[in-house]
């Protein structure tokens, strides 16, 4: 846990647990961008409630000041989404959630949209913007050359999206990732 040395506060220790490679690589990129030496990122490679339960187990032993769970809806129904959110809330875990998948948040780095895109359409749009042959072959690689300088655009787009009618965790597109949560994680305004 963060302690102060000679009246100089030490940054809080923060853990970001990720459900998959996309989330992990994205938060590694932000960690690099914002010099997050106090932030530990771990891919648990599991989804949905099993992922949340693993985050809760790790949280009991990780000695972190703050814990974040980065996951997406994939094929969860509303009750499963509610259960994941409730378990995180009860256990003091901050939620980094996207619906339908994490690529909703990634596409917001390039364009504003408020349409219900399938995972395949999101992948196709990212292929176009990132000039990739196949996004699924890219997953697990670094986002640095593609998204590092586009975080501010994603913030602007999510802020606009969050003001639309019927915007909630069950809607597609949706993400809890915004400037407030990123500022909280990285202790700096995000640009």
mmCIF file of C-alpha atoms in Angstrom:
data_model
loop_
_atom_site.group_PDB
_atom_site.id
_atom_site.type_symbol
_atom_site.label_atom_id
_atom_site.label_comp_id
_atom_site.label_asym_id
_atom_site.label_seq_id
_atom_site.Cartn_x
_atom_site.Cartn_y
_atom_site.Cartn_z
ATOM 1 C CA UNK A 1 0.000 0.000 0.000
ATOM 2 C CA UNK A 2 1.131 3.549 -0.609
ATOM 3 C CA UNK A 3 3.023 5.172 2.265
ATOM 4 C CA UNK A 4 4.647 8.549 2.652
ATOM 5 C CA UNK A 5 8.371 8.995 2.989
ATOM 6 C CA UNK A 6 9.703 12.215 4.565
ATOM 7 C CA UNK A 7 6.252 13.808 4.194
ATOM 8 C CA UNK A 8 6.213 13.110 0.457
ATOM 9 C CA UNK A 9 3.147 11.043 -0.407
ATOM 10 C CA UNK A 10 3.817 7.880 -2.373
ATOM 11 C CA UNK A 11 1.382 7.009 -5.141
ATOM 12 C CA UNK A 12 -1.310 4.478 -4.314
ATOM 13 C CA UNK A 13 -0.751 0.926 -5.501
ATOM 14 C CA UNK A 14 -3.400 0.044 -8.085
ATOM 15 C CA UNK A 15 -4.218 -3.243 -9.793
ATOM 16 C CA UNK A 16 -6.088 -3.531 -13.077
ATOM 17 C CA UNK A 17 -7.321 -7.057 -13.694
ATOM 18 C CA UNK A 18 -8.262 -7.716 -17.296
ATOM 19 C CA UNK A 19 -10.544 -10.339 -18.747
ATOM 20 C CA UNK A 20 -8.555 -10.647 -21.961
ATOM 21 C CA UNK A 21 -5.627 -9.564 -24.102
ATOM 22 C CA UNK A 22 -7.297 -6.492 -25.636
ATOM 23 C CA UNK A 23 -7.954 -4.917 -22.257
ATOM 24 C CA UNK A 24 -4.501 -5.879 -20.985
ATOM 25 C CA UNK A 25 -2.643 -4.382 -23.967
ATOM 26 C CA UNK A 26 -4.748 -1.232 -23.896
ATOM 27 C CA UNK A 27 -4.071 -0.531 -20.217
ATOM 28 C CA UNK A 28 -0.370 -1.301 -20.724
ATOM 29 C CA UNK A 29 -0.421 1.408 -23.389
ATOM 30 C CA UNK A 30 -2.047 3.893 -21.003
ATOM 31 C CA UNK A 31 0.361 2.886 -18.253
ATOM 32 C CA UNK A 32 3.218 3.750 -20.592
ATOM 33 C CA UNK A 33 1.585 7.011 -21.692
ATOM 34 C CA UNK A 34 0.894 8.233 -18.142
ATOM 35 C CA UNK A 35 3.954 6.760 -16.380
ATOM 36 C CA UNK A 36 1.938 4.523 -14.086
ATOM 37 C CA UNK A 37 4.780 2.886 -12.169
ATOM 38 C CA UNK A 38 2.370 2.249 -9.298
ATOM 39 C CA UNK A 39 -0.091 0.358 -11.500
ATOM 40 C CA UNK A 40 0.011 -3.406 -11.945
ATOM 41 C CA UNK A 41 -1.894 -4.994 -14.835
ATOM 42 C CA UNK A 42 -2.799 -8.668 -15.007
ATOM 43 C CA UNK A 43 -4.754 -10.659 -17.589
ATOM 44 C CA UNK A 44 -6.832 -13.347 -15.885
ATOM 45 C CA UNK A 45 -7.990 -14.842 -19.201
ATOM 46 C CA UNK A 46 -11.503 -15.518 -17.977
ATOM 47 C CA UNK A 47 -14.830 -13.900 -18.679
ATOM 48 C CA UNK A 48 -18.035 -12.847 -17.015
ATOM 49 C CA UNK A 49 -18.827 -13.859 -13.432
ATOM 50 C CA UNK A 50 -15.897 -16.290 -13.241
ATOM 51 C CA UNK A 51 -13.611 -13.333 -14.007
ATOM 52 C CA UNK A 52 -15.245 -11.133 -11.343
ATOM 53 C CA UNK A 53 -14.957 -13.923 -8.763
ATOM 54 C CA UNK A 54 -11.237 -14.301 -9.583
ATOM 55 C CA UNK A 55 -10.714 -10.538 -9.217
ATOM 56 C CA UNK A 56 -12.368 -10.715 -5.780
ATOM 57 C CA UNK A 57 -10.018 -13.560 -4.754
ATOM 58 C CA UNK A 58 -6.945 -11.656 -5.983
ATOM 59 C CA UNK A 59 -8.160 -8.476 -4.278
ATOM 60 C CA UNK A 60 -8.005 -10.190 -0.899
ATOM 61 C CA UNK A 61 -4.272 -10.841 -1.338
ATOM 62 C CA UNK A 62 -2.896 -8.167 -3.655
ATOM 63 C CA UNK A 63 -2.365 -5.425 -1.056
ATOM 64 C CA UNK A 64 -3.572 -2.768 -3.485
ATOM 65 C CA UNK A 65 -5.074 0.570 -2.524
ATOM 66 C CA UNK A 66 -7.413 0.415 -5.534
ATOM 67 C CA UNK A 67 -8.570 -2.487 -7.705
ATOM 68 C CA UNK A 68 -10.121 -2.269 -11.168
ATOM 69 C CA UNK A 69 -11.853 -4.988 -13.188
ATOM 70 C CA UNK A 70 -11.737 -4.538 -16.983
ATOM 71 C CA UNK A 71 -14.297 -6.746 -18.707
ATOM 72 C CA UNK A 72 -17.039 -6.653 -21.300
ATOM 73 C CA UNK A 73 -20.534 -8.028 -21.772
ATOM 74 C CA UNK A 74 -19.779 -10.453 -24.599
ATOM 75 C CA UNK A 75 -22.844 -12.705 -24.405
ATOM 76 C CA UNK A 76 -24.016 -11.832 -20.881
ATOM 77 C CA UNK A 77 -27.689 -11.128 -20.307
ATOM 78 C CA UNK A 78 -28.879 -8.226 -18.122
ATOM 79 C CA UNK A 79 -29.114 -10.366 -14.977
ATOM 80 C CA UNK A 80 -25.527 -11.569 -15.408
ATOM 81 C CA UNK A 81 -24.339 -7.999 -15.967
ATOM 82 C CA UNK A 82 -26.164 -6.928 -12.791
ATOM 83 C CA UNK A 83 -24.596 -9.773 -10.807
ATOM 84 C CA UNK A 84 -21.076 -8.803 -11.963
ATOM 85 C CA UNK A 85 -21.669 -5.128 -11.117
ATOM 86 C CA UNK A 86 -23.120 -6.042 -7.713
ATOM 87 C CA UNK A 87 -20.198 -8.331 -6.823
ATOM 88 C CA UNK A 88 -17.703 -5.619 -7.796
ATOM 89 C CA UNK A 89 -19.573 -2.989 -5.799
ATOM 90 C CA UNK A 90 -19.830 -5.145 -2.664
ATOM 91 C CA UNK A 91 -16.087 -5.824 -2.809
ATOM 92 C CA UNK A 92 -14.936 -2.263 -3.530
ATOM 93 C CA UNK A 93 -13.780 -3.026 -7.058
ATOM 94 C CA UNK A 94 -13.887 -0.261 -9.666
ATOM 95 C CA UNK A 95 -15.513 -1.306 -12.939
ATOM 96 C CA UNK A 96 -14.036 -0.798 -16.423
ATOM 97 C CA UNK A 97 -16.907 -2.284 -18.443
ATOM 98 C CA UNK A 98 -17.855 -2.134 -22.102
ATOM 99 C CA UNK A 99 -20.931 -3.429 -23.874
ATOM 100 C CA UNK A 100 -20.948 -5.333 -26.274
ATOM 101 C CA UNK A 101 -17.176 -5.811 -26.177
ATOM 102 C CA UNK A 102 -14.046 -3.817 -25.321
ATOM 103 C CA UNK A 103 -13.685 -2.863 -28.974
ATOM 104 C CA UNK A 104 -16.584 -0.405 -28.440
ATOM 105 C CA UNK A 105 -14.168 1.676 -26.357
ATOM 106 C CA UNK A 106 -11.366 1.186 -28.879
ATOM 107 C CA UNK A 107 -13.476 2.315 -31.851
ATOM 108 C CA UNK A 108 -14.407 5.495 -29.946
ATOM 109 C CA UNK A 109 -10.757 6.502 -30.373
ATOM 110 C CA UNK A 110 -11.506 6.896 -34.079
ATOM 111 C CA UNK A 111 -15.164 7.777 -34.415
ATOM 112 C CA UNK A 112 -18.336 8.663 -32.596
ATOM 113 C CA UNK A 113 -21.157 6.179 -32.996
ATOM 114 C CA UNK A 114 -24.388 5.442 -31.185
ATOM 115 C CA UNK A 115 -25.492 2.440 -33.214
ATOM 116 C CA UNK A 116 -25.816 -1.123 -31.980
ATOM 117 C CA UNK A 117 -22.768 -2.674 -33.659
ATOM 118 C CA UNK A 118 -22.032 -6.368 -33.514
ATOM 119 C CA UNK A 119 -18.566 -7.560 -32.555
ATOM 120 C CA UNK A 120 -17.864 -8.332 -36.235
ATOM 121 C CA UNK A 121 -18.769 -4.819 -37.365
ATOM 122 C CA UNK A 122 -16.587 -3.323 -34.626
ATOM 123 C CA UNK A 123 -13.692 -5.502 -35.775
ATOM 124 C CA UNK A 124 -14.229 -4.471 -39.422
ATOM 125 C CA UNK A 125 -14.253 -0.791 -38.509
ATOM 126 C CA UNK A 126 -11.079 -1.167 -36.440
ATOM 127 C CA UNK A 127 -9.417 -3.013 -39.336
ATOM 128 C CA UNK A 128 -10.214 -0.062 -41.585
ATOM 129 C CA UNK A 129 -8.989 2.606 -39.145
ATOM 130 C CA UNK A 130 -5.900 0.692 -38.045
ATOM 131 C CA UNK A 131 -5.153 -0.576 -41.574
ATOM 132 C CA UNK A 132 -5.117 -4.218 -40.488
ATOM 133 C CA UNK A 133 -5.879 -7.282 -42.569
ATOM 134 C CA UNK A 134 -7.694 -9.037 -39.740
ATOM 135 C CA UNK A 135 -8.315 -7.587 -36.275
ATOM 136 C CA UNK A 136 -8.610 -11.012 -34.643
ATOM 137 C CA UNK A 137 -5.036 -11.756 -35.763
ATOM 138 C CA UNK A 138 -3.914 -8.440 -34.242
ATOM 139 C CA UNK A 139 -5.456 -8.996 -30.782
ATOM 140 C CA UNK A 140 -2.799 -9.266 -28.102
ATOM 141 C CA UNK A 141 -0.408 -6.872 -29.814
ATOM 142 C CA UNK A 142 0.475 -3.329 -28.795
ATOM 143 C CA UNK A 143 -2.017 -0.508 -29.357
ATOM 144 C CA UNK A 144 0.716 2.132 -28.982
ATOM 145 C CA UNK A 145 1.108 3.053 -32.677
ATOM 146 C CA UNK A 146 -2.664 3.082 -33.188
ATOM 147 C CA UNK A 147 -4.314 4.611 -30.120
ATOM 148 C CA UNK A 148 -1.661 6.331 -27.985
ATOM 149 C CA UNK A 149 -2.427 9.795 -29.356
ATOM 150 C CA UNK A 150 -6.180 9.278 -29.703
ATOM 151 C CA UNK A 151 -7.257 8.950 -26.053
ATOM 152 C CA UNK A 152 -8.623 12.486 -25.980
ATOM 153 C CA UNK A 153 -10.837 11.709 -29.003
ATOM 154 C CA UNK A 154 -12.222 8.646 -27.202
ATOM 155 C CA UNK A 155 -12.955 10.807 -24.139
ATOM 156 C CA UNK A 156 -14.823 13.351 -26.257
ATOM 157 C CA UNK A 157 -16.818 10.601 -27.959
ATOM 158 C CA UNK A 158 -17.747 8.784 -24.735
ATOM 159 C CA UNK A 159 -18.794 12.061 -23.116
ATOM 160 C CA UNK A 160 -21.098 12.759 -26.069
ATOM 161 C CA UNK A 161 -22.421 9.189 -26.076
ATOM 162 C CA UNK A 162 -23.152 9.245 -22.346
ATOM 163 C CA UNK A 163 -25.618 12.121 -22.820
ATOM 164 C CA UNK A 164 -27.794 10.140 -25.243
ATOM 165 C CA UNK A 165 -31.173 8.756 -24.208
ATOM 166 C CA UNK A 166 -31.263 5.202 -22.840
ATOM 167 C CA UNK A 167 -27.506 5.090 -22.255
ATOM 168 C CA UNK A 168 -26.895 2.420 -19.607
ATOM 169 C CA UNK A 169 -24.841 -0.717 -18.975
ATOM 170 C CA UNK A 170 -27.318 -2.828 -20.955
ATOM 171 C CA UNK A 171 -27.087 -0.681 -24.084
ATOM 172 C CA UNK A 172 -24.764 -1.151 -27.027
ATOM 173 C CA UNK A 173 -22.581 0.857 -27.253
ATOM 174 C CA UNK A 174 -21.695 1.499 -23.616
ATOM 175 C CA UNK A 175 -18.526 1.922 -21.561
ATOM 176 C CA UNK A 176 -17.729 3.005 -18.019
ATOM 177 C CA UNK A 177 -14.304 4.096 -19.243
ATOM 178 C CA UNK A 178 -14.201 7.887 -19.368
ATOM 179 C CA UNK A 179 -12.007 10.816 -18.334
ATOM 180 C CA UNK A 180 -13.026 10.610 -14.666
ATOM 181 C CA UNK A 181 -12.099 6.944 -14.213
ATOM 182 C CA UNK A 182 -8.876 7.301 -16.207
ATOM 183 C CA UNK A 183 -7.877 10.347 -14.159
ATOM 184 C CA UNK A 184 -8.569 8.329 -10.998
ATOM 185 C CA UNK A 185 -6.404 5.441 -12.198
ATOM 186 C CA UNK A 186 -3.470 7.452 -13.537
ATOM 187 C CA UNK A 187 -3.632 10.456 -11.170
ATOM 188 C CA UNK A 188 -3.429 12.860 -14.092
ATOM 189 C CA UNK A 189 -5.774 14.533 -16.558
ATOM 190 C CA UNK A 190 -5.988 12.335 -19.620
ATOM 191 C CA UNK A 191 -5.277 13.787 -23.033
#
